[in-house]
XYZ file of C-alpha atoms in Angstrom:
677
model
C -30.351 -57.784 52.480
C -32.116 -58.781 55.904
C -31.764 -62.663 54.997
C -27.958 -62.311 54.320
C -27.631 -60.475 58.038
C -29.479 -63.319 59.596
C -27.544 -65.844 57.833
C -24.020 -64.260 59.061
C -25.212 -63.702 62.454
C -26.191 -67.649 62.627
C -22.803 -68.306 61.211
C -20.910 -65.990 63.844
C -22.937 -67.903 66.828
C -21.924 -71.281 65.550
C -18.471 -69.828 65.206
C -18.198 -68.703 69.025
C -19.898 -71.980 70.397
C -17.524 -74.602 71.880
C -18.273 -76.996 69.232
C -18.127 -74.863 66.405
C -14.373 -74.253 66.020
C -13.414 -76.455 63.147
C -10.133 -76.290 61.078
C -10.670 -75.503 57.540
C -8.572 -76.602 54.680
C -9.340 -75.248 51.272
C -7.621 -78.209 49.586
C -9.501 -80.733 51.239
C -11.820 -81.266 48.506
C -8.894 -81.590 45.939
C -7.354 -84.279 48.073
C -10.828 -86.446 48.173
C -10.831 -86.080 52.098
C -13.590 -85.334 54.430
C -14.508 -82.112 55.784
C -14.126 -83.314 59.187
C -10.851 -85.141 58.545
C -8.721 -83.080 60.776
C -11.407 -82.754 63.596
C -10.723 -85.759 65.956
C -13.817 -85.231 68.396
C -17.073 -85.960 67.562
C -19.252 -83.323 66.074
C -22.275 -82.182 67.884
C -24.766 -79.544 68.007
C -25.388 -76.939 70.360
C -27.993 -77.445 72.945
C -29.638 -74.164 71.407
C -30.117 -75.820 67.934
C -33.668 -77.296 68.792
C -34.772 -74.067 70.260
C -33.649 -71.852 67.076
C -35.394 -74.409 64.636
C -38.727 -74.209 66.656
C -38.424 -70.598 67.025
C -37.971 -70.147 63.087
C -41.060 -72.399 62.782
C -43.604 -70.833 64.993
C -42.583 -67.354 63.682
C -42.757 -68.381 60.043
C -46.177 -69.760 60.715
C -47.362 -66.683 62.866
C -46.241 -64.169 60.135
C -48.221 -66.088 57.628
C -51.274 -65.711 59.629
C -50.763 -62.091 59.894
C -49.949 -61.512 56.194
C -53.146 -63.652 55.177
C -55.207 -61.811 58.011
C -54.165 -58.003 56.979
C -52.668 -56.503 54.018
C -50.468 -53.930 55.809
C -48.606 -53.636 59.036
C -46.932 -50.685 60.461
C -43.291 -50.352 60.188
C -42.740 -50.670 63.797
C -44.343 -54.088 64.061
C -42.403 -55.161 60.928
C -39.183 -54.231 63.202
C -40.129 -55.889 66.104
C -41.306 -59.104 64.389
C -37.564 -59.062 62.734
C -35.899 -58.594 66.051
C -37.778 -60.974 67.819
C -37.209 -63.606 64.957
C -33.628 -63.359 65.386
C -33.123 -63.885 69.038
C -35.469 -66.648 69.354
C -34.556 -68.419 66.293
C -31.040 -68.402 67.260
C -32.097 -69.443 70.857
C -34.082 -72.455 69.655
C -31.555 -73.613 66.959
C -28.954 -73.667 69.838
C -30.939 -75.716 72.127
C -31.491 -78.394 69.518
C -27.612 -78.405 68.911
C -27.298 -79.220 72.608
C -29.802 -81.696 72.603
C -28.240 -83.352 69.550
C -24.784 -83.049 71.004
C -25.660 -85.013 74.165
C -26.820 -88.313 71.946
C -23.666 -89.656 71.254
C -22.153 -93.480 70.691
C -19.282 -95.188 71.154
C -19.495 -97.311 68.260
C -17.923 -96.446 64.944
C -20.666 -97.585 62.670
C -23.369 -95.600 64.855
C -21.121 -92.357 65.134
C -20.959 -92.398 61.440
C -24.776 -92.649 60.904
C -25.224 -89.997 63.629
C -22.747 -87.502 61.936
C -24.812 -88.102 58.652
C -28.194 -87.451 60.268
C -26.734 -84.228 62.110
C -25.251 -83.163 58.711
C -28.564 -83.837 57.158
C -30.293 -81.918 59.635
C -28.065 -79.118 59.322
C -28.393 -79.032 55.798
C -32.333 -79.134 56.065
C -32.114 -76.183 58.910
C -29.977 -73.980 56.715
C -32.274 -74.267 53.807
C -35.458 -73.699 56.087
C -33.274 -70.587 57.731
C -32.620 -69.465 53.967
C -36.341 -69.888 52.976
C -37.637 -67.958 55.971
C -34.796 -65.311 55.672
C -35.674 -64.908 52.071
C -39.676 -64.942 52.530
C -39.183 -62.413 55.332
C -37.063 -60.038 53.368
C -39.320 -59.879 50.158
C -42.113 -59.158 52.533
C -40.067 -56.253 54.253
C -38.976 -55.028 50.705
C -42.747 -55.112 49.497
C -43.993 -53.394 52.705
C -40.941 -50.658 52.263
C -41.893 -50.145 48.481
C -45.660 -49.439 49.217
C -44.916 -47.044 52.100
C -42.355 -45.147 49.558
C -44.948 -45.024 46.971
C -47.551 -43.617 49.171
C -45.196 -40.924 50.291
C -44.269 -39.984 47.126
C -47.824 -39.887 45.907
C -48.932 -37.606 48.832
C -45.682 -35.419 48.356
C -46.139 -35.278 44.799
C -50.137 -34.339 45.161
C -48.860 -31.388 47.681
C -46.459 -30.136 45.151
C -49.022 -30.304 42.374
C -51.425 -28.128 44.479
C -48.688 -25.648 45.174
C -47.335 -25.669 41.492
C -51.105 -24.966 40.145
C -51.476 -22.228 43.061
C -48.162 -21.003 42.123
C -49.247 -20.769 38.599
C -52.549 -19.159 38.969
C -50.510 -16.385 41.286
C -48.287 -15.476 38.678
C -50.760 -15.439 36.027
C -52.969 -13.032 38.001
C -49.655 -11.007 38.419
C -48.724 -10.994 34.884
C -52.056 -9.984 34.140
C -51.902 -7.179 36.290
C -48.374 -5.938 35.070
C -49.447 -6.236 31.464
C -52.753 -3.935 32.273
C -50.270 -1.780 33.961
C -47.839 -1.719 31.065
C -50.918 -0.916 28.932
C -51.929 2.003 30.729
C -48.363 3.159 30.920
C -47.738 2.965 27.332
C -50.898 4.893 26.382
C -49.568 7.709 29.113
C -46.100 7.669 27.446
C -47.599 7.654 24.287
C -49.902 10.761 24.787
C -47.111 12.393 26.716
C -44.601 11.853 23.818
C -46.880 13.380 21.510
C -47.712 16.398 23.709
C -43.452 16.808 23.791
C -43.068 16.424 20.162
C -45.868 19.018 19.326
C -44.424 21.440 21.996
C -40.859 20.851 20.387
C -42.056 21.262 16.818
C -43.600 24.683 17.433
C -40.756 25.682 19.507
C -38.265 24.557 16.429
C -40.678 26.449 13.891
C -40.599 29.589 16.239
C -36.905 29.292 16.785
C -36.315 28.739 12.731
C -38.767 31.823 11.993
C -36.504 33.935 14.095
C -33.427 32.739 13.093
C -34.578 33.311 9.416
C -35.710 37.021 10.390
C -32.505 37.570 12.004
C -30.547 36.068 8.981
C -32.953 38.304 6.770
C -32.282 41.194 8.832
C -28.432 40.668 8.778
C -28.403 40.188 4.890
C -30.227 43.357 4.832
C -27.893 45.442 6.884
C -25.044 43.572 4.590
C -26.846 44.809 1.501
C -27.318 48.430 2.539
C -23.374 48.479 3.554
C -22.338 47.220 0.146
C -24.792 49.495 -1.750
C -23.559 52.333 0.358
C -19.864 51.596 -0.434
C -20.370 50.859 -3.960
C -22.210 54.217 -4.342
C -19.150 55.770 -2.443
C -16.882 54.151 -5.122
C -19.189 55.826 -8.115
C -19.128 59.241 -6.462
C -15.125 58.967 -6.235
C -14.929 58.678 -9.713
C -16.362 62.384 -10.251
C -13.051 63.672 -9.989
C -10.073 63.983 -12.907
C -10.571 60.975 -14.945
C -10.152 59.763 -18.446
C -14.144 58.804 -18.391
C -16.379 61.533 -19.784
C -17.973 63.729 -16.645
C -21.696 63.238 -18.201
C -21.366 59.412 -17.935
C -20.350 59.673 -14.475
C -23.285 61.889 -13.505
C -25.688 59.705 -14.860
C -24.292 56.660 -12.944
C -24.271 58.821 -9.551
C -27.768 59.843 -10.094
C -29.006 56.196 -10.354
C -26.715 55.192 -7.428
C -28.205 57.638 -5.257
C -31.881 56.420 -6.352
C -30.734 52.605 -5.450
C -29.489 53.845 -2.146
C -32.868 55.396 -1.070
C -34.813 52.160 -2.158
C -32.531 50.127 0.329
C -33.049 52.986 2.988
C -36.914 52.618 2.530
C -37.017 48.744 3.560
C -34.509 49.383 6.228
C -36.869 51.949 7.786
C -39.532 49.319 7.888
C -37.723 47.011 10.276
C -37.009 49.746 13.158
C -40.566 48.838 14.617
C -39.005 45.644 15.648
C -40.507 43.211 13.001
C -37.894 41.188 10.692
C -37.981 41.833 7.064
C -40.123 40.136 4.875
C -39.177 38.043 1.746
C -40.623 40.622 -0.340
C -38.539 43.083 1.316
C -35.201 41.284 0.970
C -36.232 40.834 -3.036
C -36.378 44.619 -3.312
C -32.964 45.134 -1.404
C -31.469 42.382 -3.512
C -32.488 43.877 -7.073
C -31.353 47.364 -5.922
C -27.870 45.712 -5.016
C -27.992 43.900 -8.299
C -28.357 47.096 -10.272
C -25.794 48.970 -8.066
C -23.163 46.407 -9.121
C -24.249 46.764 -12.591
C -23.696 50.330 -12.314
C -20.013 49.664 -11.021
C -19.397 47.196 -13.949
C -20.593 49.811 -16.698
C -18.270 52.453 -14.599
C -15.254 49.871 -14.718
C -15.878 49.211 -18.135
C -15.727 52.900 -19.112
C -12.574 53.280 -16.674
C -11.105 50.297 -18.392
C -11.431 51.356 -21.758
C -10.046 54.740 -20.952
C -6.911 53.159 -19.238
C -6.355 50.697 -22.136
C -6.175 53.601 -24.677
C -3.924 55.396 -22.233
C -1.762 52.068 -21.623
C -1.334 51.638 -25.503
C 0.110 55.031 -25.745
C 2.164 54.379 -22.833
C 3.301 50.807 -24.294
C 4.025 52.151 -27.701
C 6.369 54.826 -25.949
C 7.887 52.032 -23.774
C 8.482 49.731 -26.502
C 10.219 52.797 -29.002
C 12.539 53.349 -25.773
C 13.242 49.564 -25.136
C 14.070 49.158 -28.980
C 16.398 51.842 -28.835
C 17.885 50.212 -25.691
C 18.030 46.994 -27.246
C 19.595 48.381 -30.086
C 22.602 50.040 -28.000
C 22.914 46.957 -26.174
C 23.180 44.759 -29.174
C 25.985 47.040 -30.255
C 27.707 46.949 -26.906
C 27.404 43.120 -26.817
C 28.809 42.774 -30.287
C 31.694 45.150 -29.298
C 32.241 42.930 -26.252
C 32.101 39.616 -28.162
C 34.643 41.271 -30.650
C 36.887 42.448 -27.869
C 36.636 38.673 -26.333
C 37.259 37.018 -29.680
C 40.206 39.387 -30.099
C 41.570 38.560 -26.453
C 41.014 34.823 -27.308
C 42.861 34.805 -30.283
C 45.787 36.538 -28.178
C 45.712 33.744 -25.451
C 44.932 31.067 -27.768
C 41.922 29.843 -26.065
C 38.181 30.797 -27.255
C 35.356 31.751 -25.008
C 32.890 30.212 -27.848
C 33.251 27.776 -30.848
C 33.814 28.818 -34.034
C 30.813 30.666 -36.153
C 30.584 27.631 -38.387
C 29.971 25.530 -35.389
C 27.190 27.759 -33.940
C 26.005 28.207 -37.256
C 25.326 24.164 -37.902
C 24.202 23.930 -34.346
C 21.373 26.647 -35.065
C 20.333 24.849 -38.432
C 19.999 21.511 -36.725
C 17.876 23.232 -34.041
C 15.710 24.875 -36.804
C 15.379 21.648 -38.334
C 14.139 19.798 -35.202
C 11.938 22.640 -34.525
C 10.429 22.516 -38.176
C 9.830 18.762 -37.961
C 8.242 18.943 -34.585
C 5.931 21.588 -35.877
C 5.023 19.679 -39.055
C 3.084 16.907 -37.025
C 1.810 19.190 -34.266
C -1.851 18.477 -35.539
C -1.100 14.903 -35.274
C 0.607 14.971 -31.788
C -2.395 17.111 -30.260
C -5.153 15.180 -32.035
C -8.418 14.328 -30.059
C -9.751 11.963 -32.496
C -9.486 8.441 -30.371
C -8.594 6.544 -33.883
C -5.615 9.093 -34.409
C -4.709 9.081 -30.860
C -4.445 4.981 -30.814
C -2.300 5.323 -34.122
C 0.184 7.770 -32.564
C 0.406 5.662 -29.597
C 1.168 2.742 -31.268
C 3.739 4.374 -33.895
C 5.530 5.684 -30.732
C 5.852 2.247 -29.070
C 6.770 0.763 -32.522
C 9.696 3.380 -32.560
C 10.958 3.436 -28.807
C 10.311 0.068 -27.802
C 13.098 -1.601 -29.979
C 15.458 0.763 -29.097
C 14.726 0.078 -25.374
C 15.363 -3.717 -26.208
C 19.153 -2.945 -27.256
C 21.445 -4.513 -24.967
C 25.228 -5.899 -25.248
C 24.256 -9.061 -27.138
C 25.241 -9.197 -30.758
C 24.329 -10.650 -33.697
C 20.917 -11.812 -34.626
C 19.176 -9.669 -31.747
C 20.857 -6.558 -32.800
C 19.891 -7.253 -36.482
C 15.954 -8.113 -35.628
C 15.715 -4.703 -33.882
C 17.740 -2.937 -36.803
C 14.917 -4.789 -39.193
C 12.012 -3.734 -37.025
C 13.242 -0.021 -37.213
C 13.908 0.069 -40.685
C 11.041 -1.274 -41.757
C 8.888 1.580 -39.753
C 11.006 4.182 -41.249
C 10.562 2.437 -44.697
C 6.733 3.226 -44.194
C 6.035 -0.824 -44.087
C 3.726 -2.343 -41.460
C 5.063 -3.510 -38.064
C 3.423 -5.028 -35.108
C 3.040 -2.883 -32.288
C 0.601 -3.834 -29.290
C -0.854 -6.469 -31.060
C -2.109 -4.604 -33.863
C -0.227 -3.654 -37.548
C 0.524 -0.186 -37.859
C 2.553 1.785 -40.655
C 4.274 5.196 -40.713
C 2.010 5.907 -43.858
C -1.445 5.611 -42.178
C -1.236 9.294 -41.480
C 0.468 11.918 -43.663
C 2.537 13.150 -40.438
C 3.127 9.741 -39.280
C 6.735 9.093 -40.891
C 7.957 12.707 -39.412
C 6.487 12.010 -36.066
C 8.391 8.198 -35.813
C 11.721 9.677 -36.997
C 11.308 12.284 -34.436
C 10.704 10.065 -31.759
C 12.797 7.655 -32.637
C 16.177 10.273 -32.613
C 15.038 11.482 -29.322
C 14.829 7.967 -28.026
C 18.505 7.109 -29.141
C 19.604 10.070 -27.203
C 17.674 8.991 -24.311
C 19.308 5.729 -24.276
C 22.833 7.510 -23.988
C 21.464 9.582 -21.262
C 20.012 6.906 -19.147
C 21.249 3.432 -20.396
C 24.921 4.157 -21.386
C 25.047 6.524 -18.457
C 24.560 3.593 -15.969
C 26.183 0.783 -18.181
C 29.049 2.188 -20.261
C 29.211 -1.199 -22.204
C 25.860 -0.454 -23.963
C 27.339 2.714 -26.240
C 28.432 0.303 -28.796
C 25.406 -1.946 -29.624
C 23.269 1.335 -29.583
C 25.496 3.126 -31.581
C 25.669 0.399 -34.172
C 21.969 0.532 -34.596
C 21.937 4.146 -34.551
C 24.508 4.290 -37.248
C 22.694 1.845 -39.474
C 19.379 3.904 -39.255
C 21.409 7.016 -39.892
C 22.891 5.687 -42.883
C 19.621 4.832 -44.488
C 17.522 7.584 -43.244
C 19.781 10.754 -42.927
C 16.860 12.648 -41.599
C 17.333 10.781 -38.102
C 20.739 11.475 -37.877
C 20.188 15.141 -38.082
C 17.189 15.224 -35.743
C 19.430 12.731 -33.245
C 22.216 15.588 -33.484
C 19.596 18.170 -32.826
C 18.598 16.403 -29.745
C 21.904 15.633 -28.639
C 22.953 18.919 -28.581
C 20.221 20.518 -26.925
C 20.459 18.149 -24.090
C 24.152 18.260 -24.171
C 25.356 21.346 -25.551
C 29.200 19.824 -24.796
C 28.761 17.449 -27.708
C 29.015 20.422 -30.345
C 31.174 21.390 -28.122
C 29.675 24.525 -26.706
C 30.119 26.081 -23.446
C 27.181 28.748 -22.960
C 28.408 31.901 -21.260
C 25.868 33.458 -18.581
C 24.330 36.555 -19.792
C 23.668 39.394 -17.537
C 20.101 39.047 -17.703
C 19.598 35.214 -16.973
C 18.725 33.737 -14.035
C 20.716 31.065 -12.487
C 18.285 28.508 -13.265
C 18.154 29.779 -16.882
C 21.918 29.651 -17.214
C 22.168 26.260 -15.631
C 19.461 24.991 -18.335
C 21.584 26.173 -21.184
C 24.381 24.217 -19.726
C 22.439 20.887 -19.801
C 21.261 20.847 -15.885
C 17.628 19.640 -15.075
C 15.854 22.592 -13.560
C 12.424 21.857 -11.745
C 10.488 22.967 -8.779
C 12.750 21.191 -6.471
C 15.832 23.104 -7.803
C 18.747 22.429 -10.019
C 20.186 19.040 -10.680
C 22.970 17.603 -8.657
C 26.407 17.744 -9.956
C 26.831 14.049 -9.699
C 23.908 13.329 -11.681
C 24.716 15.978 -14.415
C 27.972 14.609 -15.048
C 26.752 10.903 -15.351
C 23.886 12.005 -17.794
C 26.881 14.163 -19.576
C 29.184 11.308 -19.604
C 26.661 8.684 -21.045
C 25.873 10.938 -24.132
C 29.229 11.711 -24.896
C 29.913 8.255 -24.809
C 27.509 7.286 -27.208
C 28.636 10.191 -29.515
C 32.124 8.823 -29.498
C 30.825 5.376 -30.112
C 28.614 6.504 -33.184
C 31.315 8.394 -34.705
C 33.835 5.173 -35.062
C 31.377 2.575 -35.587
C 29.245 1.466 -38.645
C 26.453 -0.956 -39.051
C 28.012 -4.210 -40.123
C 25.377 -5.793 -42.032
C 25.182 -2.634 -44.356
C 25.370 -2.768 -48.093
C 26.261 0.880 -48.767
C 29.814 1.872 -49.771
C 31.662 5.312 -48.760
C 32.400 6.742 -45.946
C 30.136 6.832 -42.526
C 27.409 8.891 -42.215
C 29.036 11.062 -39.154
C 32.700 9.474 -39.084
C 35.877 10.166 -37.211
C 36.493 13.452 -38.946
C 33.705 14.790 -36.602
C 35.404 13.189 -33.724
C 38.591 14.941 -34.747
C 36.818 18.398 -34.890
C 35.018 17.703 -31.435
C 38.484 17.027 -29.916
C 40.030 20.125 -31.604
C 37.398 22.457 -30.787
C 37.029 21.418 -27.097
C 40.900 22.213 -26.494
C 40.353 25.591 -28.040
C 37.770 26.388 -25.365
C 37.787 27.557 -21.912
C 37.760 24.461 -19.699
C 34.849 24.157 -17.129
C 36.007 22.398 -13.643
C 34.890 19.079 -13.680
C 33.132 19.051 -16.540
C 35.717 19.528 -18.975
C 37.988 16.573 -17.762
C 35.064 14.125 -17.400
C 34.131 14.605 -20.903
C 37.626 14.730 -22.320
C 38.345 11.299 -20.617
C 34.801 9.658 -21.514
C 35.635 10.664 -25.159
C 38.971 9.275 -25.386
C 38.455 6.340 -23.568
C 35.696 5.358 -26.101
C 37.099 6.440 -29.197
C 40.877 7.347 -28.625
C 42.213 4.217 -30.284
C 40.116 4.724 -33.345
C 41.444 8.181 -33.806
C 44.827 6.968 -33.322
C 44.898 4.437 -35.980
C 42.779 7.215 -38.578
C 45.337 10.281 -37.585
C 48.739 8.319 -36.288
C 51.156 10.904 -35.625
C 48.930 13.826 -35.566
C 46.947 12.419 -32.923
C 49.793 11.784 -30.770
C 50.859 15.385 -31.121
C 47.314 16.138 -29.879
C 47.541 13.904 -26.807
C 51.054 14.999 -25.936
C 49.753 18.901 -26.162
C 46.652 17.811 -23.888
C 48.798 16.001 -21.381
C 51.741 18.785 -21.309
C 49.860 21.809 -21.415
C 46.013 21.855 -21.436
C 45.589 19.422 -18.343
C 48.269 21.224 -16.139
C 48.116 24.568 -17.060
C 44.198 25.103 -17.976
C 42.123 22.321 -16.533
C 43.891 22.345 -13.187
C 44.013 26.037 -13.137
C 39.744 26.131 -12.761
C 39.860 22.817 -10.780
C 39.117 23.223 -6.901
C 40.266 20.751 -4.089
C 36.802 18.921 -4.192
C 37.047 18.500 -7.759
C 40.332 16.473 -8.519
C 38.792 13.191 -9.148
C 38.001 13.885 -12.749
C 41.358 15.999 -13.283
C 43.540 12.970 -11.513
C 41.463 9.811 -13.662
C 42.113 12.226 -16.960
C 45.581 12.901 -15.613
C 46.319 9.039 -14.904
C 44.644 8.044 -18.207
C 46.900 10.338 -20.433
C 50.457 9.035 -18.702
C 49.337 5.454 -19.322
C 48.596 5.989 -22.830
C 51.684 8.090 -23.845
C 53.740 5.686 -21.608
C 52.814 2.856 -23.752
C 53.298 5.156 -27.011
C 56.699 5.852 -25.670
C 57.617 2.176 -25.428
C 56.644 1.482 -28.899
C 57.680 4.515 -30.589
C 61.031 5.405 -29.040
C 62.933 8.274 -30.394
C 59.831 9.578 -32.278
C 58.319 10.803 -29.240
C 61.400 13.354 -28.997
C 60.389 14.773 -32.541
C 56.923 15.388 -31.653
C 57.642 17.050 -27.831
C 59.177 19.923 -29.922
C 55.887 20.888 -31.136
C 53.921 20.974 -27.612
C 53.712 24.812 -27.013
C 52.179 25.397 -30.455
C 48.630 27.190 -30.160
C 46.199 24.317 -30.708
C 43.981 26.058 -32.902
C 46.461 26.063 -35.452
C 46.164 22.067 -35.481
C 42.559 22.649 -35.807
C 42.832 24.849 -38.941
C 44.620 22.679 -40.700
C 42.220 19.788 -39.931
């Protein structure tokens, strides 16, 4: 503020005066000392003090009169008054100080009173200066604020006027632009409508031309097809099985239709496109021509079928004669093979009784499947649902069989036995019974037997230890329901002919796929099943069969022999050794069979079994199986050879000299043992 500036100027003037240099101690008030305690000289005012005071008083009075006589003054005048006030005030103040400083006394009392008077005068002067400065500052502030307000008002009025003019100008421009846009919009709309109208007319003309050309192309195609069909009609007039009178009438009608089409085509030579009516006439002519061709073909087909039947009858008679001759030749060849096998000691096929048994089982399975054919292929929703639930009730318990024993297997067996006995069982949240449909029991038996075989093919093939629990349940069901056992054998023999045992020989007329399918391989669109997968499935089924012939349901109450006991295992092993071995397959199946039920056969047949094992070890494996085994198929051969070596060595350690007597029987033909069994 201006008053602060004047105050500091005054202090600065006092500071620079010869009497103004006082020592200042900030702690004098705390000690109770006088402010002039350290100053030894007598204080005195400057000679200019009186002038300053007089100047301040005169300026203050003059400004008061000016402010009362006039409401406003110019900024230049205010600044001039301020400058004169500053200089004259300081001068007058200095003069008064000098005058006071000349007044001094040597008396101490007088000196104290003078100091008090000076101090009072100083305080009064300071108050006066502060009041004047404050008043001047406030007046100057008001004047400056008034001038700033006036300037802002003038500036705002100018801005408002310019804004109004700008808005009016912008409004006029916008109005002109809007009118221009409206006129352009109307003009563009009219132009667009005119262009669309032109495009529609051009599109209609283009479409008319395209339709006309399309009709013309269609007419040409119709004429071409009619002429070709007419040529086909005329081509049949030569030697044929169809009567000539019928062919002549068809050709005459065909020529008439060709003339109709030509008449329609002639109208288009003038440059016009054919009309819809012309196309209707041409299409009708084409339709009639096709009908003539169909009639002609029917006549020709009838004649050809008649002739074909005559040829087929002749061919059938010829084939029957050839088949009869072939059967006689095959019979002679089979007799010769059997005779040769008898001479060599091995057979190419199993005994006739075994083949007869196999065919009877297959006929039984086919008869059962045919008996529930209507039930299996039904379209009735209720019957289909019953069929589905019966299938679940039959196959799901078998799928749940694992290596667990005790109550788990017993529960599964009880579920299956209830289903086979015609009792109600729970399946899929509903109660079903095989007696709910006349063919339900046969259907359930067939599917149950099929599932047992499939478990051997899949579950036992992957986990050998599962053979015994599955065999236990299957043996128990077989004992109570023999029909299920026969169906089990039929399914087993069909999927694994080595379980008979039977090694099908390839026929001359059979393809490679058909021969592999008879051997048990899976054949689909991707080709024949791999050897590893095939041997794995065969091993699983043979192991299941070997477990069934030695195990019996432990909770059964029936007395007597098992439904399919160890005698069938002895028969299988004997017949297997009477057949010519197959590379890899024979060694694998013999190993699997002996590993599962070899111990049970040894306990049952004792010495006879060891004779058979020694014959297998000393003659059949090294001379027969090794002869058909290649270097890449030695794994199965070595595994069987080592198995036999270990088992015979253990037997030698326990039997001692008895093996010496048994070894003399090695070179006897094995079919002799089989016949004795």
